[in-house]
Tab-separated table of C-alpha atoms in Angstrom:
chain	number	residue	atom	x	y	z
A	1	UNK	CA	27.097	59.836	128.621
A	2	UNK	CA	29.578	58.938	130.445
A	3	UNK	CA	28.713	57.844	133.416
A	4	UNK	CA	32.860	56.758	135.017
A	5	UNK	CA	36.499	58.394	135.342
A	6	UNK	CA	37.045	61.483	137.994
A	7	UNK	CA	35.873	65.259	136.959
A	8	UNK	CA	38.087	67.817	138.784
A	9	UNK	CA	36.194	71.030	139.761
A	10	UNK	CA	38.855	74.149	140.727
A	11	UNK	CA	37.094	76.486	142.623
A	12	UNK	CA	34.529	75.736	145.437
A	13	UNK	CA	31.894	78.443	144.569
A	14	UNK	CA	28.336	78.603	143.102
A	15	UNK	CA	29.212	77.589	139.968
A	16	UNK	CA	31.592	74.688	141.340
A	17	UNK	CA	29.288	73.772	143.987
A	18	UNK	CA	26.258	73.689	140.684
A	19	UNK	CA	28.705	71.376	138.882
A	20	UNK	CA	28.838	69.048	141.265
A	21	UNK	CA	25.190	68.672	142.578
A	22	UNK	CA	24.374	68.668	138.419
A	23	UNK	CA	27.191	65.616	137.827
A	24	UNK	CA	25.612	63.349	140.796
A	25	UNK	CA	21.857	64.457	139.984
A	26	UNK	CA	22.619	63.496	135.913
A	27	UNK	CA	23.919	60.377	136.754
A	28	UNK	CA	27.025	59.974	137.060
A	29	UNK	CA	28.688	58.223	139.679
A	30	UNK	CA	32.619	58.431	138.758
A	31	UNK	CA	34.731	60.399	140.992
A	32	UNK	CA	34.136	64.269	141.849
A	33	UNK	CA	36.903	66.505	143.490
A	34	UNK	CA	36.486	69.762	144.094
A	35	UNK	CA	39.237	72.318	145.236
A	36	UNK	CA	38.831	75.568	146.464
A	37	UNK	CA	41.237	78.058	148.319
A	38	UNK	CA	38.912	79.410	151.098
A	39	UNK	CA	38.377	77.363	154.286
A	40	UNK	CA	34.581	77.517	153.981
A	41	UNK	CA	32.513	75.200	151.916
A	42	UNK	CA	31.082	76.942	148.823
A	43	UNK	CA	28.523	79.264	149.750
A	44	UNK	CA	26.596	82.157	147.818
A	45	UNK	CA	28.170	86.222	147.366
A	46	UNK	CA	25.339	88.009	147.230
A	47	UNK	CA	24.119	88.128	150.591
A	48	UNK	CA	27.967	88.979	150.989
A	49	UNK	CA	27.325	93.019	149.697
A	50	UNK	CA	23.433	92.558	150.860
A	51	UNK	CA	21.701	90.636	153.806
A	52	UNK	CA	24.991	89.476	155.641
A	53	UNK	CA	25.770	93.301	156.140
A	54	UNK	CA	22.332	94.836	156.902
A	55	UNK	CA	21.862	91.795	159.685
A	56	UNK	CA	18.575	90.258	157.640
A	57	UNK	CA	20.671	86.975	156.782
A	58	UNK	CA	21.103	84.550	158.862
A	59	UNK	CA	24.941	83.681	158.338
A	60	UNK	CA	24.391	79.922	157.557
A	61	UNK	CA	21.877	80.968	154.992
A	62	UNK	CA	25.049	81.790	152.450
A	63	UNK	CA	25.961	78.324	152.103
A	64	UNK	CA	24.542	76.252	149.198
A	65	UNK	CA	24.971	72.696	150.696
A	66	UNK	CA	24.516	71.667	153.838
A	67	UNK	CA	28.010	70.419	155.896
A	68	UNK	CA	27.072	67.050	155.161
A	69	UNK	CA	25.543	67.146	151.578
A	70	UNK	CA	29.462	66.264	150.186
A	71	UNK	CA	30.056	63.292	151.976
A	72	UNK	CA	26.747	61.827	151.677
A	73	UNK	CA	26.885	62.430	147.790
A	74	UNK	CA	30.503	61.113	147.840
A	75	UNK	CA	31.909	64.708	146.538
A	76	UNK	CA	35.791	65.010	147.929
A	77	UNK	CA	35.523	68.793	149.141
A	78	UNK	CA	39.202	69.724	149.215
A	79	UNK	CA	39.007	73.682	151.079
A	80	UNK	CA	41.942	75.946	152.251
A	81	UNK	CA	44.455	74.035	148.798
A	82	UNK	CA	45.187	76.224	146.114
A	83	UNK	CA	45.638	74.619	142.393
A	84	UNK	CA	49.006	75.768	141.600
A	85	UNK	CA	49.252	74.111	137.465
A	86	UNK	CA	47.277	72.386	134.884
A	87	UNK	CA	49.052	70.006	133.418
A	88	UNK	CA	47.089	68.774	130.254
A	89	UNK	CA	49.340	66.190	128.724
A	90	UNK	CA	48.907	64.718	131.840
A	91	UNK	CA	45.519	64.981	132.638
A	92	UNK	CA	46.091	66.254	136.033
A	93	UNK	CA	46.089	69.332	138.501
A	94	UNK	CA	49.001	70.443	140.843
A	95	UNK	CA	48.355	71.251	144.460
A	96	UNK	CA	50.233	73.623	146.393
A	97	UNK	CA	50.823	70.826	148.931
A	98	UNK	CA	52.185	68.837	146.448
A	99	UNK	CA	49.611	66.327	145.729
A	100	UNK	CA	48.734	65.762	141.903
A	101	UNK	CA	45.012	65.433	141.075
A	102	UNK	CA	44.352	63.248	138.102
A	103	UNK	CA	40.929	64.279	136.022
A	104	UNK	CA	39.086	62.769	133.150
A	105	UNK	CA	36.757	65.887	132.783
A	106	UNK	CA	37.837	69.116	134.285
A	107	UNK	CA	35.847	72.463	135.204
A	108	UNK	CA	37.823	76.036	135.907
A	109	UNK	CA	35.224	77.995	137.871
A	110	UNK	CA	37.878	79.741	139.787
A	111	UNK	CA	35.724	82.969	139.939
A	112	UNK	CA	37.071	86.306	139.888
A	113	UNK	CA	40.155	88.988	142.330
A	114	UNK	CA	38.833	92.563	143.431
A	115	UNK	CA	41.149	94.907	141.435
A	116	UNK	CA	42.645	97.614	143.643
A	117	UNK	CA	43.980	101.230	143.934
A	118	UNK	CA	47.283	102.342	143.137
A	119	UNK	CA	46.871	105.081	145.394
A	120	UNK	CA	49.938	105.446	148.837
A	121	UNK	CA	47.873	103.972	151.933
A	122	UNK	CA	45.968	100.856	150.094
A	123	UNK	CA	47.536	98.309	152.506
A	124	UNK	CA	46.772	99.971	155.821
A	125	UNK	CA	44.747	98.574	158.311
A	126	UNK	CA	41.039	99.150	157.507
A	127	UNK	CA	41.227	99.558	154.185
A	128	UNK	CA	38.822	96.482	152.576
A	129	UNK	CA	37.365	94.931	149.823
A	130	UNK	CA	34.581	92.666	149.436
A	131	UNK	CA	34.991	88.936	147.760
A	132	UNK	CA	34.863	86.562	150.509
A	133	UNK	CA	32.760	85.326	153.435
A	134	UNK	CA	35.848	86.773	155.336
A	135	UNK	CA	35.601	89.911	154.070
A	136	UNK	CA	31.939	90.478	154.422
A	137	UNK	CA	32.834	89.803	158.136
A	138	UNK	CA	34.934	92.415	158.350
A	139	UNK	CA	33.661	94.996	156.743
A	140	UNK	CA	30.418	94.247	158.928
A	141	UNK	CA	32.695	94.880	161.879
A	142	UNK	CA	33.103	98.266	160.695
A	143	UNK	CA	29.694	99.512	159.847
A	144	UNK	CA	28.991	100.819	163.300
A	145	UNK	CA	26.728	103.695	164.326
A	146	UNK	CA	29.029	106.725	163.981
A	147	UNK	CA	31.800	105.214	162.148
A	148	UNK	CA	33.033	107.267	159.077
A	149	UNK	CA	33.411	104.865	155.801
A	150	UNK	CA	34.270	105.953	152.634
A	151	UNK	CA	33.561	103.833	149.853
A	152	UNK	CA	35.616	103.915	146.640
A	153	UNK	CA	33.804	103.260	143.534
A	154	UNK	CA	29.901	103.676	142.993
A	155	UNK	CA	29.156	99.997	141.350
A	156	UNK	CA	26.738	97.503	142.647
A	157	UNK	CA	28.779	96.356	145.506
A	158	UNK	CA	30.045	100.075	146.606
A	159	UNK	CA	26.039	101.174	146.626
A	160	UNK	CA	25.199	97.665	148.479
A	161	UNK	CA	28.253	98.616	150.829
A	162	UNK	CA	26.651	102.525	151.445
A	163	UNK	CA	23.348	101.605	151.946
A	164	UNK	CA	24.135	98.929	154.724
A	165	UNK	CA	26.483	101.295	155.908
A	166	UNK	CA	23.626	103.890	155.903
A	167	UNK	CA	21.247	101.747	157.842
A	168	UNK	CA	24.014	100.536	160.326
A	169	UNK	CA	23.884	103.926	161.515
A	170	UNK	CA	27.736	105.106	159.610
A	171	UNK	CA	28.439	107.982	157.542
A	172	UNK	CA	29.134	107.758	153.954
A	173	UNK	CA	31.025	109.171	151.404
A	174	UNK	CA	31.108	107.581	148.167
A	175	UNK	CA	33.821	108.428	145.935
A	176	UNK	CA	33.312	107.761	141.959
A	177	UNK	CA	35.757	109.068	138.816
A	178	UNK	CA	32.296	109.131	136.441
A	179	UNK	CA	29.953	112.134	137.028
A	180	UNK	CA	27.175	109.430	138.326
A	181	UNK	CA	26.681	106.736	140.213
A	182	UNK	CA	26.410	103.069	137.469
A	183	UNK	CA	26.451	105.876	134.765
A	184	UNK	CA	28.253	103.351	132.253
A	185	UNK	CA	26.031	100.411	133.041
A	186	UNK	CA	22.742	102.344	133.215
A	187	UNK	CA	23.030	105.499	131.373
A	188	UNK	CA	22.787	109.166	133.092
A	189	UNK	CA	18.669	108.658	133.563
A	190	UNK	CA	18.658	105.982	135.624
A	191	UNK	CA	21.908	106.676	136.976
A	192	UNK	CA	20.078	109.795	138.565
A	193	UNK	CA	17.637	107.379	140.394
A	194	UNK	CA	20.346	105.989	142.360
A	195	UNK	CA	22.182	108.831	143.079
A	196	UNK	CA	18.831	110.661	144.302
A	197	UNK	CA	18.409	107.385	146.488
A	198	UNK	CA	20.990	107.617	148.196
A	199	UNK	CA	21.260	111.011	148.883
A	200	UNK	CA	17.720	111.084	150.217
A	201	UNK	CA	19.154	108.023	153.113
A	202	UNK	CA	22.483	110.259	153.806
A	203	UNK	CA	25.421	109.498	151.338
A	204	UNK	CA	27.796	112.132	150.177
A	205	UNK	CA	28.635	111.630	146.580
A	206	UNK	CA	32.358	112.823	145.453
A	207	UNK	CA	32.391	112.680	141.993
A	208	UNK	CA	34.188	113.498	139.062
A	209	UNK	CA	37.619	112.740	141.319
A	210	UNK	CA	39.485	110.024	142.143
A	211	UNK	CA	41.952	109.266	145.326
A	212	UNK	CA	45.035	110.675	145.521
A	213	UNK	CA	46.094	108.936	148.620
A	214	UNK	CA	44.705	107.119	151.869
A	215	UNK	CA	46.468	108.116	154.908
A	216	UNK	CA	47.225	106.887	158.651
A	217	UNK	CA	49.430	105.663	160.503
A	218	UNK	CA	49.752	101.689	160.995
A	219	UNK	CA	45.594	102.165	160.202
A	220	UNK	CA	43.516	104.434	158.051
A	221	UNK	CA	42.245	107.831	159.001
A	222	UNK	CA	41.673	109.675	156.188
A	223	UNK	CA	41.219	109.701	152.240
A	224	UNK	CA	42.823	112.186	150.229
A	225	UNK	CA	41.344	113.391	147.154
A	226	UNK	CA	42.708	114.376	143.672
A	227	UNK	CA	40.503	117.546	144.382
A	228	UNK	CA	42.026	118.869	147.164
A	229	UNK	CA	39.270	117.432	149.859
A	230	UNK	CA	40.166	115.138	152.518
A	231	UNK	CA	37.083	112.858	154.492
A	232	UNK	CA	37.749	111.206	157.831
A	233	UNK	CA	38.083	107.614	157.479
A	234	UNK	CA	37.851	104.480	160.237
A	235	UNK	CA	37.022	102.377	157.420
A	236	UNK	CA	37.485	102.203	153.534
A	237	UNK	CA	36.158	99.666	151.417
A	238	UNK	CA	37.436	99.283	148.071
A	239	UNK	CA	35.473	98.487	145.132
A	240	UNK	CA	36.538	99.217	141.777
A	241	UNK	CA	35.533	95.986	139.984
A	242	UNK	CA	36.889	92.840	139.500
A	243	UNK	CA	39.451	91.099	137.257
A	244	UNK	CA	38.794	87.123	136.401
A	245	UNK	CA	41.263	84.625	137.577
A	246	UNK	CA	42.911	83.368	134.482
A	247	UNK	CA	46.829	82.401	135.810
A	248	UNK	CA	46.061	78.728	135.721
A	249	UNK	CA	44.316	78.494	132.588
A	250	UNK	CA	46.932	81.379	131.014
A	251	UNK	CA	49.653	79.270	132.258
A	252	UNK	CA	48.414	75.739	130.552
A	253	UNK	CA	48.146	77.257	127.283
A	254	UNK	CA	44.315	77.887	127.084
A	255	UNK	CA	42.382	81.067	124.905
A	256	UNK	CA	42.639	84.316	127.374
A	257	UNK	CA	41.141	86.965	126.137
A	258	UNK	CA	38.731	88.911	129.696
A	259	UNK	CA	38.393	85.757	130.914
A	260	UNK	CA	38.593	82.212	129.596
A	261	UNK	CA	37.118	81.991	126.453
A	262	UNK	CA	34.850	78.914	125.550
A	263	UNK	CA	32.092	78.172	123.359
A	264	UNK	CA	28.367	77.961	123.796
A	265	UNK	CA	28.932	74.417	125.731
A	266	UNK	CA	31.132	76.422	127.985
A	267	UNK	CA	34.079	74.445	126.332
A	268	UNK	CA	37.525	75.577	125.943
A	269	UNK	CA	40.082	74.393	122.942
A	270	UNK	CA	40.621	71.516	125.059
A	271	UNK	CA	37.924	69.116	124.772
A	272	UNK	CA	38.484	68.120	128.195
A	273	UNK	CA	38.213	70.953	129.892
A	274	UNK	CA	35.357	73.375	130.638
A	275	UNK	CA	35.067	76.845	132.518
A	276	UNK	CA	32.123	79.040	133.988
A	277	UNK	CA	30.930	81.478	136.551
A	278	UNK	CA	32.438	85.150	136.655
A	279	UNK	CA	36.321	83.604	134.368
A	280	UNK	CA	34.203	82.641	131.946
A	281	UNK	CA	34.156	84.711	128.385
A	282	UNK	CA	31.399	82.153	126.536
A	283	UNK	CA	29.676	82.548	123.495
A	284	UNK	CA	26.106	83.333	123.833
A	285	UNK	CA	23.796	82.252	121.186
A	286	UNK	CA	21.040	84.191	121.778
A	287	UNK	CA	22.970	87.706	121.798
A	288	UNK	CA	25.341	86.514	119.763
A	289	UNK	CA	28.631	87.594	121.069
A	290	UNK	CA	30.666	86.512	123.790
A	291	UNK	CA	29.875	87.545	127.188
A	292	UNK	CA	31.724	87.422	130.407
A	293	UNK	CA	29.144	87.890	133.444
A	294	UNK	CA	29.987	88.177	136.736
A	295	UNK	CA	26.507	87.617	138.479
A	296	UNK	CA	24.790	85.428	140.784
A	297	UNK	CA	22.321	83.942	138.393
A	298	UNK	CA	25.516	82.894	135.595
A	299	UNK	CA	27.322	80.449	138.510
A	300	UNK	CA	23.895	79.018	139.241
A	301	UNK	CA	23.217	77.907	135.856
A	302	UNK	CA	26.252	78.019	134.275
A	303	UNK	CA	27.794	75.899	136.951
A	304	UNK	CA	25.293	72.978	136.037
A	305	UNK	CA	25.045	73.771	132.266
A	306	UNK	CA	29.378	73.292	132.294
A	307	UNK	CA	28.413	69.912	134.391
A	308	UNK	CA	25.973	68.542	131.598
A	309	UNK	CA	28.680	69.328	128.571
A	310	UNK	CA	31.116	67.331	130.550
A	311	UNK	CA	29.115	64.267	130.831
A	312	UNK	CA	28.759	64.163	126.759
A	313	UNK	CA	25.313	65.802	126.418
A	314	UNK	CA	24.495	68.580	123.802
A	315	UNK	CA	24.433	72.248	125.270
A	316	UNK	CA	24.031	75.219	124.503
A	317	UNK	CA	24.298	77.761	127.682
A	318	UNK	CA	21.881	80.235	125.885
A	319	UNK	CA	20.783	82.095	129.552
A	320	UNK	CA	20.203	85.568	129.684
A	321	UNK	CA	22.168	87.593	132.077
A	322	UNK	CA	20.313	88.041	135.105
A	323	UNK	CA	21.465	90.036	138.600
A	324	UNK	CA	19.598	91.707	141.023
A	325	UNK	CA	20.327	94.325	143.879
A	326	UNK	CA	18.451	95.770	147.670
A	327	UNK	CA	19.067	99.242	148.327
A	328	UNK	CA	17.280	100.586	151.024
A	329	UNK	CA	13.512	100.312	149.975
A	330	UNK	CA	14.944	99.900	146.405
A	331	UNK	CA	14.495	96.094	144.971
A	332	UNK	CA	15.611	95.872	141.331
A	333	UNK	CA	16.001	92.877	138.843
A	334	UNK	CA	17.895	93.741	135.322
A	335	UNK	CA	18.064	91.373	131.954
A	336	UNK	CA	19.421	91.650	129.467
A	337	UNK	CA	22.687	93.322	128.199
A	338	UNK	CA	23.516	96.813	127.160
A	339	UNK	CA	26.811	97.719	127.720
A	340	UNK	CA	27.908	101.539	126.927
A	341	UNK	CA	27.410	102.852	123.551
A	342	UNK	CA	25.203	99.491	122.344
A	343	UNK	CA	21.759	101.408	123.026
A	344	UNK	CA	19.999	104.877	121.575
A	345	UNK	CA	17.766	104.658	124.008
A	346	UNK	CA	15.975	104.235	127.173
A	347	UNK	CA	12.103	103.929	127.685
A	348	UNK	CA	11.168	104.337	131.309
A	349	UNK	CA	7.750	102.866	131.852
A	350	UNK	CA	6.009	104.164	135.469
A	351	UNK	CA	7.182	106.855	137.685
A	352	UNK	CA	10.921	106.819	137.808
A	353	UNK	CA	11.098	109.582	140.627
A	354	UNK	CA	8.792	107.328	142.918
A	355	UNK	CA	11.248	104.411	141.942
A	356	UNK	CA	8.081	102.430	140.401
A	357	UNK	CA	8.928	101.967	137.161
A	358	UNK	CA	10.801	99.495	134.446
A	359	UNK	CA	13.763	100.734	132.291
A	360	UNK	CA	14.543	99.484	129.055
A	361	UNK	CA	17.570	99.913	127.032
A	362	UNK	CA	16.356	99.870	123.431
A	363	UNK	CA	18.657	99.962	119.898
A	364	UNK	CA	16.744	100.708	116.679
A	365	UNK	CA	13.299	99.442	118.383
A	366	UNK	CA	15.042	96.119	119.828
A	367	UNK	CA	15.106	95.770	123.649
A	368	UNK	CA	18.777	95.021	124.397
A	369	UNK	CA	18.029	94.950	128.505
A	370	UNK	CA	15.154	95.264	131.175
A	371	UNK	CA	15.391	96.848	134.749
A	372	UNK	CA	12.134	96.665	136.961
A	373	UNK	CA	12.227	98.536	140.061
A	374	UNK	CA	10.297	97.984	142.588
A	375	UNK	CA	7.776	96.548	140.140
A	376	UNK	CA	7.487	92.712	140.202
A	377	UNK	CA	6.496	89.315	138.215
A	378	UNK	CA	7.520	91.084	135.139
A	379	UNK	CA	10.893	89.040	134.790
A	380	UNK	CA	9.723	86.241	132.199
A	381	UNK	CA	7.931	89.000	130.054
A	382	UNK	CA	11.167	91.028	129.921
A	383	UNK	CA	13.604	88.149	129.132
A	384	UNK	CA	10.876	87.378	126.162
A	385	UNK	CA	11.330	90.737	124.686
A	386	UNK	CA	15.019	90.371	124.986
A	387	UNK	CA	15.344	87.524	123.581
A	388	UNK	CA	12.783	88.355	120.477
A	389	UNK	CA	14.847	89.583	117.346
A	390	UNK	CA	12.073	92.318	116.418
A	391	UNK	CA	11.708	95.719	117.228
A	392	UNK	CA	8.832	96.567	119.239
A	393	UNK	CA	6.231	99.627	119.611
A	394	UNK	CA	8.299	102.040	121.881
A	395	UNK	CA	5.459	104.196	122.866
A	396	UNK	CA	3.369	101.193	123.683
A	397	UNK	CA	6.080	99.673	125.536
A	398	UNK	CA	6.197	102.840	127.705
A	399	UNK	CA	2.669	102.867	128.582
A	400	UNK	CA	1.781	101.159	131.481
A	401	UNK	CA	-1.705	100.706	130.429
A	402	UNK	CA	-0.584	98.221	127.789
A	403	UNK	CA	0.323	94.881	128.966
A	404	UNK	CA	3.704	93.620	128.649
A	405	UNK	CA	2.394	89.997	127.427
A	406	UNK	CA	0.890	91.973	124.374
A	407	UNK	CA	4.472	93.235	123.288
A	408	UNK	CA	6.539	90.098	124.467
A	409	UNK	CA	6.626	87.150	121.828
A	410	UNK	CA	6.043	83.538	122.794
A	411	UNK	CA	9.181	81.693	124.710
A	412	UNK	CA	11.961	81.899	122.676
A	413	UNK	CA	15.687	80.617	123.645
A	414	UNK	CA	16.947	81.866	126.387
A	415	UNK	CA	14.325	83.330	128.191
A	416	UNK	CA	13.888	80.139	130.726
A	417	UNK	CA	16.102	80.758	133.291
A	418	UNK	CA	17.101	83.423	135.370
């Protein structure tokens, strides 16, 4: 292992911020730098869409190191510098003040961009997205009581948005191209739950359409849509997924292909240099496929899995993909992966109109994916049956009355982490 030289981390995230607490708690005691472009150390997003907006976070609680954990573990913490090249024949980054960073070991976590509209209006004033700490700020400034805010897009972080919004005292219109709410992740069933959610705390749901145009002048005031319909506006918040940030690795000559792709070490083509977190496309060995996941629970672990492979040892990042989301009185956990089209099935087990129930997304008897809703310590038994490569009993598996540990094998790979 080796245990001297300098590792260069680019991007001061989760998954950066992982890296280097994993490199100083392995061992190693070379030189760490890590470089991100915000001003803040690296702190956590999901409290960003969540407990930062409702008011139930406290706003120090986002931060994954205290102010002083860098210089005590001798971490240089570079903030507010952007990485403008990798050069690899040299072994070095490029800053965009001008400084060159040589690295031994180097580690891309440089996360992910909110994509955006190409509707007229998308750069007035008031018209947000959510990425940063900054932006969670601001679009907490705008959930007031009475405010209007319309919400573009009906993902995880638009729903987190509305119900905040919701509780904040706003009015909400969601606006959504699909004919549900998560309908491609979850499938029209459980799509339904969410819709029904938040219709029963106040949202308006405008689907089927998209936006034609967002109008004001110098600041928003209303949304225009395809359909004809046009909702007030003080605020909007954009959210329409994400695209990963590949320039730098594009631009040294590394795979590209949704997101840097590396291997099951979390290893590019270049032997010395690793990615992870949300621009990572890595091989999973479990699922076997490559996956790019752009949750919580992958820059936690990938973060320190990348930070072993550097220092030499043998791994193989075989995690299941994990997120989790708070709506309202809603609390839901998901494993697993099903994306559209990969499942025949889904096998609803409890009372999925009392939103007491776990969802599984099933293919020829295998469970591809696991959702419990507001039913809880069920996580390890669900990443079990993931992971297993048998198909299981689904009309036991939908009865409530049988135990999960009955159907779930033994521990297999991948089912240790979140």
């Amino acid at each position: 292992m080796s245990k001297t030289g300098t590792f260069v981390i680019v991007g001061a995230g989760l998954a950066g911020a992982r890296a280097a607490q994993t490199l100083r708690e392995e061992g190693f005691d070379g030189g760490i730098v890590v470089i991100g472009d915000e001003p803040e150390r690296p702190y956590e997003r999901p409290p960003l869409s969540k407990g930062l907006l409702t008011g139930d976070a406290e706003p120090d609680s986002v931060f994954v190191h205290d102010a002083g954990w860098y210089a005590e573990h001798d971490v240089d913490l570079r903030t507010a510098v952007s990485v403008k090249a990798v050069d690899r024949s040299a072994g070095e980054v490029r800053l965009a003040d001008g400084q060159h960073v040589r690295y031994d070991k180097l580690l891309l976590a440089t996360g992910a961009t909110p994509r955006d509209l190409s509707a007229p209006g998308v750069h007035l004033d008031g018209v947000l997205r959510l990425r940063t700490l900054a932006d969670s700020r601001r679009i907490g400034a705008a959930l007031v009581d009475g405010a209007h805010v319309v919400i573009i897009g009906a993902g995880w972080i638009g729903l987190e948005v509305a119900a905040a919004a919701r509780l904040r005292g706003a009015t909400v219109d969601v606006v959504e191209t699909a004919a549900l709410p998560l309908r491609r992740a979850l499938g029209d069933e459980i799509a339904r739950v969410f819709a029904n959610l938040h219709r029963d705390h106040g949202v308006t749901f405008h689907f089927d359409t998209e936006v034609r145009e967002i109008r004001g002048t110098g600041r928003v005031s209303s949304v225009l849509l395809a359909d004809g319909t046009e909702l007030p506006a003080d605020a909007v918040v954009v959210a329409v997924g994400v695209r990963p940030n590949t320039e730098l690795a594009t631009a040294a000559g590394l795979t590209v292909e949704n997101g840097i792709v590396v291997d099951a070490s979390l290893r590019t083509a270049d032997a010395d240099i690793h990615a992870a977190g949300d621009v990572a496309n890595a091989y999973h060995p479990v699922l076997r496929r490559r996956l790019r996941v752009e949750h919580w629970a992958n820059a936690l672990h990938g973060g320190a899995a990348a930070a072993r492979a550097m220092l030499g040892q043998a791994v193989s990042y075989d995690d299941l993909p994990y997120f989790y989301t708070d709506q309202y009185d809603l609390g839901m956990e998901y494993v697993g992966h099903a994306p559209p089209g990969a499942f025949d099935r889904v096998v609803v087990r409890g009372d999925a109109a009392k939103r007491e129930f776990i969802a599984f997304w099933t293919a020829g008897g295998r469970v591809l994916a696991g959702m419990n809703v507001n039913v809880w310590d069920v996580v390890p038994s669900i990443r079990r049956l993931v992971a297993a490569a048998d198909p299981v009993d689904l009309a036991r598996l939908a009865d409530p009355d049988v135990p999960l540990d009955e159907l779930a094998p033994p521990s297999t790979p991948g089912t240790q982490l979140g």
